[in-house]
JSON list of C-alpha atoms (C1' of nucleotides) in Angstrom, two decimals:
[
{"chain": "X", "resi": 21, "resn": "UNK", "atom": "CA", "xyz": [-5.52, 9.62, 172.59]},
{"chain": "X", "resi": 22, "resn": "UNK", "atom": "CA", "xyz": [-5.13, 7.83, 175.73]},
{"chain": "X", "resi": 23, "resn": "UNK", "atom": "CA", "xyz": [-7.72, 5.97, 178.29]},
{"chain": "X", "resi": 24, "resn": "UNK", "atom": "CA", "xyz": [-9.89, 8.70, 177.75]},
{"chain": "X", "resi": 25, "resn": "UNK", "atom": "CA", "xyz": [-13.02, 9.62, 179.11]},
{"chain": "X", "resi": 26, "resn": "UNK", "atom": "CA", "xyz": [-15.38, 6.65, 176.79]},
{"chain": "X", "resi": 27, "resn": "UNK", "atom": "CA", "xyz": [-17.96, 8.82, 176.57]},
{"chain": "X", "resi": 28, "resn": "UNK", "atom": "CA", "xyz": [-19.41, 12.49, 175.55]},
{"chain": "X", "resi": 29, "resn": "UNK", "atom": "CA", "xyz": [-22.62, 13.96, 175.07]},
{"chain": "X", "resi": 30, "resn": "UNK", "atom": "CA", "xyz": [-24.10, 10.77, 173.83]},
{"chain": "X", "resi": 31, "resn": "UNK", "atom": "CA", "xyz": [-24.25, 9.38, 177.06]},
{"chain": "X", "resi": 32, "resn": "UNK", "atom": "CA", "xyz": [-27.55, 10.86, 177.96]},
{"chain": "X", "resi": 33, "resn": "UNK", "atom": "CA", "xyz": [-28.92, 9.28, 174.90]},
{"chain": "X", "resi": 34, "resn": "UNK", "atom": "CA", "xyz": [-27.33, 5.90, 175.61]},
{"chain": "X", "resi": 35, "resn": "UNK", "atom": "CA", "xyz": [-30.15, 2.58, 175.86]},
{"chain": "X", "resi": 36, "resn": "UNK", "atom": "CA", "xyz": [-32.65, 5.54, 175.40]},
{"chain": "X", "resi": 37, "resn": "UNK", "atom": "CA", "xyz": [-33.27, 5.71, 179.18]},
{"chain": "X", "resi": 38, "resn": "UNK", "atom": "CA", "xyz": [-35.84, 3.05, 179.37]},
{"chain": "X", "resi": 39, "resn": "UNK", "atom": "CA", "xyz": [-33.10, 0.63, 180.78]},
{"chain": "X", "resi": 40, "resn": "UNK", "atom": "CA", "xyz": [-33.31, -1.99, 178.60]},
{"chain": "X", "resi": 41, "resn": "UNK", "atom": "CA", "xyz": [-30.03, -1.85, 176.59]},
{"chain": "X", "resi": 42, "resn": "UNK", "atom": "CA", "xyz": [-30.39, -5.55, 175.12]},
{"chain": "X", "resi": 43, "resn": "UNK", "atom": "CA", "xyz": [-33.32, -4.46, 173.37]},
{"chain": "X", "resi": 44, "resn": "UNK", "atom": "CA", "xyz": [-31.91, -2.19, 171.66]},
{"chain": "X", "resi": 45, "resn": "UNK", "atom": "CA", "xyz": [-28.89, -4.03, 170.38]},
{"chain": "X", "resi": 46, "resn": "UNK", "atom": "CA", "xyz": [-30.02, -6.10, 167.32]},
{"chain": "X", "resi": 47, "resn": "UNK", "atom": "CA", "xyz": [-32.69, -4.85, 164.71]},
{"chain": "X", "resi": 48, "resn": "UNK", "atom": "CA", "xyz": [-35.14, -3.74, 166.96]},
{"chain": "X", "resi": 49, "resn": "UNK", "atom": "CA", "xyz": [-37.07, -1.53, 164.28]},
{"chain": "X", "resi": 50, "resn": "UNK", "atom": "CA", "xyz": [-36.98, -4.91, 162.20]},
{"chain": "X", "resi": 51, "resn": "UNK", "atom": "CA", "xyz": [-35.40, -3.26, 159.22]},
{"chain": "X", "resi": 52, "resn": "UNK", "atom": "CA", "xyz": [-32.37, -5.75, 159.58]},
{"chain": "X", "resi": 53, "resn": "UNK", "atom": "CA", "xyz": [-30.10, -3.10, 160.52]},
{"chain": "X", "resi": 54, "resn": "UNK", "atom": "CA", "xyz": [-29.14, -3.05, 163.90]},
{"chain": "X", "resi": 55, "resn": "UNK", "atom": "CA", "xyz": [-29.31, 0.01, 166.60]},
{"chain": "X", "resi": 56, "resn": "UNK", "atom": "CA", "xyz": [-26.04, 0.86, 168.24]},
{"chain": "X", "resi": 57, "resn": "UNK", "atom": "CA", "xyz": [-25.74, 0.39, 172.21]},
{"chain": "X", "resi": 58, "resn": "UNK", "atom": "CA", "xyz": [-23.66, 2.50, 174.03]},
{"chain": "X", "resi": 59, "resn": "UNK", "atom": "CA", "xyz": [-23.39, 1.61, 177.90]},
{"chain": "X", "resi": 60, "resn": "UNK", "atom": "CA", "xyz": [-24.42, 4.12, 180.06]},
{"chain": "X", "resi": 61, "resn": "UNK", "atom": "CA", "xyz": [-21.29, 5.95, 181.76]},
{"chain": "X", "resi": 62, "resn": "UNK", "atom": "CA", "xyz": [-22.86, 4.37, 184.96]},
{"chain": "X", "resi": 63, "resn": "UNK", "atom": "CA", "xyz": [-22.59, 0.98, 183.12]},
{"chain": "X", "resi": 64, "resn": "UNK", "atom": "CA", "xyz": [-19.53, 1.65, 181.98]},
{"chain": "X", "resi": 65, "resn": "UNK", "atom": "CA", "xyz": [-17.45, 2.30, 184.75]},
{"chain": "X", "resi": 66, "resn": "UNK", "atom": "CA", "xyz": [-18.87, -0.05, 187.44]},
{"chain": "X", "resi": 67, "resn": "UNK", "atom": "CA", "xyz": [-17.76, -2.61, 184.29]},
{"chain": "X", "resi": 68, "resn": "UNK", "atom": "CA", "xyz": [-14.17, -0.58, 184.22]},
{"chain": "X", "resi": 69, "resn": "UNK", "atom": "CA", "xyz": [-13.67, -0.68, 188.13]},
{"chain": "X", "resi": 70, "resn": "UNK", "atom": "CA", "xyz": [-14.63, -4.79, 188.14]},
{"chain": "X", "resi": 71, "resn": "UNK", "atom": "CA", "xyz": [-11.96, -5.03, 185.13]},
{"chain": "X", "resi": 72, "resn": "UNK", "atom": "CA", "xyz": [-9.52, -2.95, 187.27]},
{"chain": "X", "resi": 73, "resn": "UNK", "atom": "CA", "xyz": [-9.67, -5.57, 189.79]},
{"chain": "X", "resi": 74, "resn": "UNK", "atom": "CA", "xyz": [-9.88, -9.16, 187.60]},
{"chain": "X", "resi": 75, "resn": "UNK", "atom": "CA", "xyz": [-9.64, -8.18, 183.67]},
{"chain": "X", "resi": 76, "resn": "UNK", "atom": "CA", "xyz": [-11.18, -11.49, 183.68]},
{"chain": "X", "resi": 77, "resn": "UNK", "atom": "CA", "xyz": [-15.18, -12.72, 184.41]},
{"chain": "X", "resi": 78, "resn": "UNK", "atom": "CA", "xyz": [-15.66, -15.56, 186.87]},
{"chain": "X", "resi": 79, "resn": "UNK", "atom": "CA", "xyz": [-18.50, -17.72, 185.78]},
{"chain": "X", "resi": 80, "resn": "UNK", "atom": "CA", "xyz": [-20.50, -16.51, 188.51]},
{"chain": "X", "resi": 81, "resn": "UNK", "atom": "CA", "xyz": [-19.47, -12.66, 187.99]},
{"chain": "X", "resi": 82, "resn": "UNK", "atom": "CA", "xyz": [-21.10, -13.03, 184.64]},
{"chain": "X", "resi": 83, "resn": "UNK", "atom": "CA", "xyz": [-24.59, -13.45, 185.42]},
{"chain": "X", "resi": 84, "resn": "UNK", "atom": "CA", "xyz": [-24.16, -11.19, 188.65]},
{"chain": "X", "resi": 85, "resn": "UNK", "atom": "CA", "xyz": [-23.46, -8.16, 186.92]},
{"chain": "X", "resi": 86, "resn": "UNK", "atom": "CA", "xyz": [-25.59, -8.70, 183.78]},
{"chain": "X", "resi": 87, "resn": "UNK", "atom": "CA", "xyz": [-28.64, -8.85, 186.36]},
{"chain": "X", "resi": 88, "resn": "UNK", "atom": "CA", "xyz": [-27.04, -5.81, 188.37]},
{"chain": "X", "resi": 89, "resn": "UNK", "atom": "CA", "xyz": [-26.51, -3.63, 184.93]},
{"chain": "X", "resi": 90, "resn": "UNK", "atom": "CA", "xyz": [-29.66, -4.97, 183.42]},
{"chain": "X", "resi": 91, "resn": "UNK", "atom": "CA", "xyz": [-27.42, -6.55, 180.45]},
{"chain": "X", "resi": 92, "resn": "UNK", "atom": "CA", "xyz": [-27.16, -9.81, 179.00]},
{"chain": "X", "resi": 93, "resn": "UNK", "atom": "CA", "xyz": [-24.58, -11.94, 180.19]},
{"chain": "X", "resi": 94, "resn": "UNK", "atom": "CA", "xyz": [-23.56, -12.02, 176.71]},
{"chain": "X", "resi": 95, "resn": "UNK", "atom": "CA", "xyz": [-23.00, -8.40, 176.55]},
{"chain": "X", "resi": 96, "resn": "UNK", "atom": "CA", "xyz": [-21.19, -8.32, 179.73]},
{"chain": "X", "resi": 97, "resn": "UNK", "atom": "CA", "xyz": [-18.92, -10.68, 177.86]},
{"chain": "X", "resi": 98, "resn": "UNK", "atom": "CA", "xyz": [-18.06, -8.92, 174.71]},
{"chain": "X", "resi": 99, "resn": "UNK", "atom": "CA", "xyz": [-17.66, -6.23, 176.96]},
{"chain": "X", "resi": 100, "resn": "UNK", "atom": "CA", "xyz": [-14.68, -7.68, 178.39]},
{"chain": "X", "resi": 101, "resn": "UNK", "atom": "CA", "xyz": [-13.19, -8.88, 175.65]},
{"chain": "X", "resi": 102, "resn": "UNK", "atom": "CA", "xyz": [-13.22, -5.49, 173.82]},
{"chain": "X", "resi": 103, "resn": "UNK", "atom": "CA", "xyz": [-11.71, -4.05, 176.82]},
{"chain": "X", "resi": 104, "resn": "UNK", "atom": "CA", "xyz": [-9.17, -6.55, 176.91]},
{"chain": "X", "resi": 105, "resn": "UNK", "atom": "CA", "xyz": [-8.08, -5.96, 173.39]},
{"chain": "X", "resi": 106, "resn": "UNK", "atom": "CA", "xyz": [-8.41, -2.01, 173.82]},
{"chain": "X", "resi": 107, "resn": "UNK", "atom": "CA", "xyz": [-5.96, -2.58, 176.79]},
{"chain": "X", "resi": 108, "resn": "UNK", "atom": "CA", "xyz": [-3.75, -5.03, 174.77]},
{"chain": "X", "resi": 109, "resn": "UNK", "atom": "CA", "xyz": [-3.77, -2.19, 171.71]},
{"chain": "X", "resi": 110, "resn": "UNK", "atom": "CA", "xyz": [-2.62, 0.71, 174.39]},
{"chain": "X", "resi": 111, "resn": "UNK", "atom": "CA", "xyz": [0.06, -1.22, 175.70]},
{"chain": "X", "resi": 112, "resn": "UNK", "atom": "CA", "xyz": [1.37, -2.07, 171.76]},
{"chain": "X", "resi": 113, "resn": "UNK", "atom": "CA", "xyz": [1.31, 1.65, 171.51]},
{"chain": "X", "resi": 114, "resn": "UNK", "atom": "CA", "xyz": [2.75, 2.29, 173.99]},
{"chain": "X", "resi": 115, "resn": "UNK", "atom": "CA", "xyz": [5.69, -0.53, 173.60]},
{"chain": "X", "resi": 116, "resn": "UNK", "atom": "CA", "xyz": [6.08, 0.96, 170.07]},
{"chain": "X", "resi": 117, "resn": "UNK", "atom": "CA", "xyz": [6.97, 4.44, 171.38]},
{"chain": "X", "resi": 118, "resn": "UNK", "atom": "CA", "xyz": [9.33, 2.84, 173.84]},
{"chain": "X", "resi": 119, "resn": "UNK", "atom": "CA", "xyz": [11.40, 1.11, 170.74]},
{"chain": "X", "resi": 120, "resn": "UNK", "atom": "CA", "xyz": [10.98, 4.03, 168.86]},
{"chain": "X", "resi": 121, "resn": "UNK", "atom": "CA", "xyz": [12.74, 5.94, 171.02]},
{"chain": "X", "resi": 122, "resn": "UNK", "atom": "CA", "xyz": [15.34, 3.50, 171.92]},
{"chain": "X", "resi": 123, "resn": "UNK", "atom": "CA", "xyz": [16.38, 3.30, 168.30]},
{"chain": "X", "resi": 124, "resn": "UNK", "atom": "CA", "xyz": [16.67, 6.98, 168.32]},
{"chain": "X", "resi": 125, "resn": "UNK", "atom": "CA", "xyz": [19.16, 7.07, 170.92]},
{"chain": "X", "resi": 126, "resn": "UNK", "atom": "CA", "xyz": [21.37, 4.06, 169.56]},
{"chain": "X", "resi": 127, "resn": "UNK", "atom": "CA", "xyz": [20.86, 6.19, 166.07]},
{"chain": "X", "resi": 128, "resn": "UNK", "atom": "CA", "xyz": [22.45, 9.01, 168.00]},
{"chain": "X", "resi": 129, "resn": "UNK", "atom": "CA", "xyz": [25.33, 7.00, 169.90]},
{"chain": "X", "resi": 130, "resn": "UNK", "atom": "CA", "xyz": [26.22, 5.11, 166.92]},
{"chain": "X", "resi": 131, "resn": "UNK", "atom": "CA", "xyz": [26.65, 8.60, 164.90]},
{"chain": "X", "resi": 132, "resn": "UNK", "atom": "CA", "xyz": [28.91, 9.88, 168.07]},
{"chain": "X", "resi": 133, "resn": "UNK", "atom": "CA", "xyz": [30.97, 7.06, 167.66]},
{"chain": "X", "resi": 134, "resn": "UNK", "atom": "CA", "xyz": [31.39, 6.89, 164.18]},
{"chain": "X", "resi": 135, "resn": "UNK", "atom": "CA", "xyz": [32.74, 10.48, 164.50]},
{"chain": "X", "resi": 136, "resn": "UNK", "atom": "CA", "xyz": [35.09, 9.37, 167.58]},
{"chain": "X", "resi": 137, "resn": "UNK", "atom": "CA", "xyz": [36.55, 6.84, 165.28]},
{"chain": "X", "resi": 138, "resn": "UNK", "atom": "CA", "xyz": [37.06, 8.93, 162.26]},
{"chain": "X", "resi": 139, "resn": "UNK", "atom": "CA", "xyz": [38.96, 11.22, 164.66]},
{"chain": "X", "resi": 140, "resn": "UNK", "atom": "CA", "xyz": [41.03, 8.36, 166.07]},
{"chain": "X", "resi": 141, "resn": "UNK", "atom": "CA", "xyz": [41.56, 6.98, 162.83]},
{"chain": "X", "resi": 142, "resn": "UNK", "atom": "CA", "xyz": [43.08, 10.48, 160.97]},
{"chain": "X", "resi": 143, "resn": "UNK", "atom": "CA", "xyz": [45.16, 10.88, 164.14]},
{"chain": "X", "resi": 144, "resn": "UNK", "atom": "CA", "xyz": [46.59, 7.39, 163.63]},
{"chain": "X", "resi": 145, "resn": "UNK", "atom": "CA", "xyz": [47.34, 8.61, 159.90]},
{"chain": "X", "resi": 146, "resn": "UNK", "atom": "CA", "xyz": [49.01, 11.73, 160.77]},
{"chain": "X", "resi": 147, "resn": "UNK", "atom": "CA", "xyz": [51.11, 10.12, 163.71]},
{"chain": "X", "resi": 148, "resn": "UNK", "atom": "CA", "xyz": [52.15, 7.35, 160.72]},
{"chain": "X", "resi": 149, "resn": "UNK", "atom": "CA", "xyz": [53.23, 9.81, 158.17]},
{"chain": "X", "resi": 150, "resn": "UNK", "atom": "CA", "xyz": [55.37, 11.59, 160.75]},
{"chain": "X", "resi": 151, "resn": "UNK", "atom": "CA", "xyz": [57.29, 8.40, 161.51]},
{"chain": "X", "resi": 152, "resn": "UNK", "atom": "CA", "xyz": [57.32, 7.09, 157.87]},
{"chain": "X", "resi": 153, "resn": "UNK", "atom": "CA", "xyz": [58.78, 10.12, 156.76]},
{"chain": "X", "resi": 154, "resn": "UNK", "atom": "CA", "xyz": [62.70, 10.04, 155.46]},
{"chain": "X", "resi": 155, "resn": "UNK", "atom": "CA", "xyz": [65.15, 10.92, 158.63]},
{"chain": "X", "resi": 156, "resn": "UNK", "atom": "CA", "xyz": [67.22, 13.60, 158.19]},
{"chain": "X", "resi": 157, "resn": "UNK", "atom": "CA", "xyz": [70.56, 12.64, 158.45]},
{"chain": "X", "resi": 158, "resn": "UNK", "atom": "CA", "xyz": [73.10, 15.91, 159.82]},
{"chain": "Z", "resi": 11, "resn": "DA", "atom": "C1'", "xyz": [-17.23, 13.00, 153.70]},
{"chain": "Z", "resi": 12, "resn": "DG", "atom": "C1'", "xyz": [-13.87, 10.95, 156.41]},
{"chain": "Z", "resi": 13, "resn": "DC", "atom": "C1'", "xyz": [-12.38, 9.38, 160.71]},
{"chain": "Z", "resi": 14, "resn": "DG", "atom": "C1'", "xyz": [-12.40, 7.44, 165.42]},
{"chain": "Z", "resi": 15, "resn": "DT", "atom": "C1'", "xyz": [-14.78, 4.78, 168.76]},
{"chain": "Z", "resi": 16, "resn": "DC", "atom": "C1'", "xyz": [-17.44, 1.14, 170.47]},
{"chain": "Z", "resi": 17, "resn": "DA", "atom": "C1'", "xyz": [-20.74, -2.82, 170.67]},
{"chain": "Z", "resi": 18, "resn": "DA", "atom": "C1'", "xyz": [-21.33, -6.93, 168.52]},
{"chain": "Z", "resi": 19, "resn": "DG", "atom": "C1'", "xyz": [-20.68, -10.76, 164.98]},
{"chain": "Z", "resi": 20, "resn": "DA", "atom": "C1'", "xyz": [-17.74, -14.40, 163.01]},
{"chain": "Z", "resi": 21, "resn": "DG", "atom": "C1'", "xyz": [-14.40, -17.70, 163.09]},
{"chain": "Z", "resi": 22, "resn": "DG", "atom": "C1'", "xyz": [-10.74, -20.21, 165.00]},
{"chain": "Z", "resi": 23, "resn": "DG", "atom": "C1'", "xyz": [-7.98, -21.98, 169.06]},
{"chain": "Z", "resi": 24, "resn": "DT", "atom": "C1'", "xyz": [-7.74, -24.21, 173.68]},
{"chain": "Z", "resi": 25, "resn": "DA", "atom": "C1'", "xyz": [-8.99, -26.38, 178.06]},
{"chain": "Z", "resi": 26, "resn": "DT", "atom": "C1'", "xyz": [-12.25, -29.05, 180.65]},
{"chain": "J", "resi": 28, "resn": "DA", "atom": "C1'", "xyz": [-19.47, -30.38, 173.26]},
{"chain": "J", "resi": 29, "resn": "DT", "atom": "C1'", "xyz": [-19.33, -26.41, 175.28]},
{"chain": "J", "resi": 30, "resn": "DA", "atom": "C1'", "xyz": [-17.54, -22.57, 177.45]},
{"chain": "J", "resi": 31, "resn": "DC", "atom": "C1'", "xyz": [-14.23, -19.23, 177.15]},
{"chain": "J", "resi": 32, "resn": "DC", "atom": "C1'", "xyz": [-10.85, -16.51, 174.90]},
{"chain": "J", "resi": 33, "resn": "DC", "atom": "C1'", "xyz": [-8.49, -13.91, 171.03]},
{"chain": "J", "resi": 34, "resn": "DT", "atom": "C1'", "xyz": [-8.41, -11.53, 166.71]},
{"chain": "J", "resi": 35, "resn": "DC", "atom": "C1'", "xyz": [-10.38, -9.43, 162.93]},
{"chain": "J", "resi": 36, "resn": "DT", "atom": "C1'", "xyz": [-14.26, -7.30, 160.97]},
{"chain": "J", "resi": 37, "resn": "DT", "atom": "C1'", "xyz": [-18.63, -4.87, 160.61]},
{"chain": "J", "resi": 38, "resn": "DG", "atom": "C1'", "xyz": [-22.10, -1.42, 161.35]},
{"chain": "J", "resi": 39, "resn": "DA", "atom": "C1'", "xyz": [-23.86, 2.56, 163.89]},
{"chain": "J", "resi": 40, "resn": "DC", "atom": "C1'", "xyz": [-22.95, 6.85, 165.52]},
{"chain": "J", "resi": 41, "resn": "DG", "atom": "C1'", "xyz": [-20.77, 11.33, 166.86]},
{"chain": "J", "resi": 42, "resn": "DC", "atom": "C1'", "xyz": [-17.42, 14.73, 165.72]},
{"chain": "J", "resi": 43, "resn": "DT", "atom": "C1'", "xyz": [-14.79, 17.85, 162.77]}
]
DNA sequence: AGCGTCAAGAGGGTAT
DNA sequence: ATACCCTCTTGACGCT
């Protein structure tokens, strides 16, 4: 995957144009299930570029960019959070591949050095045996 | 149909 | 007590 591109051809239908995503968010046909919100790419990356600079809201940020993006400060919010996790996930991933890989290459050093001391060990034998062995007397 | 993604809810922890 | 955060979970939605 990666930090890909958040959004597709959905975008166009995101908030349904009209602006106002918090609407939208919580049972807004009142048949108690609730209509997914997806931010706007717009949205979305002014959000991304503030997290790029402070992963974390100020109190006053909060209310600033809610107003801004026409969200609620709420959403603003879980928006940060999420992307703090999603970040947090990546960098697991990523720290995972890293070990994975490490273990591979102590996999491979310990087999070389198994083999290195099976060698030294059946020279050792032979070099034994030679000096074990009965002298010839003339 | 199953899966991945994302916004949002729920619940618990911590600092002030 | 309340504001903020983290983690896990849920529900909607698009894609294959």
């Amino acid at each position: 995957m990666g930090e890909e591109a958040p959004f597709d051809t959905r975008l166009a239908l995101a908030v349904g144009g009209d602006g106002d995503a918090a609407a939208k968010t919580t049972d807004a046909d009142g048949t108690g299930t609730r209509k997914k919100l997806r931010l706007t790419k717009e949205q979305w990356d002014f959000l991304d570029n503030r997290y790029r600079e402070n992963s974390s809201l100020t109190p006053m940020q909060k209310p600033e960019l809610a107003d801004l993006l026409n969200l609620r400060p709420r959403q603003v919010e879980v928006w940060f959070q999420n992307r703090r996790a999603r970040t947090k996930l990546k960098q697991k991933e990523l720290d995972c591949e890293f070990l994975k890989k490490c273990c591979e290459s102590l996999t491979e050093e310990n087999r070389q050095l198994k083999e290195e001391l099976q060698e030294l060990r059946s020279v050792n034998s032979r070099q034994r045996l030679s000096c074990d062995s009965p002298r010839q007397r003339h």
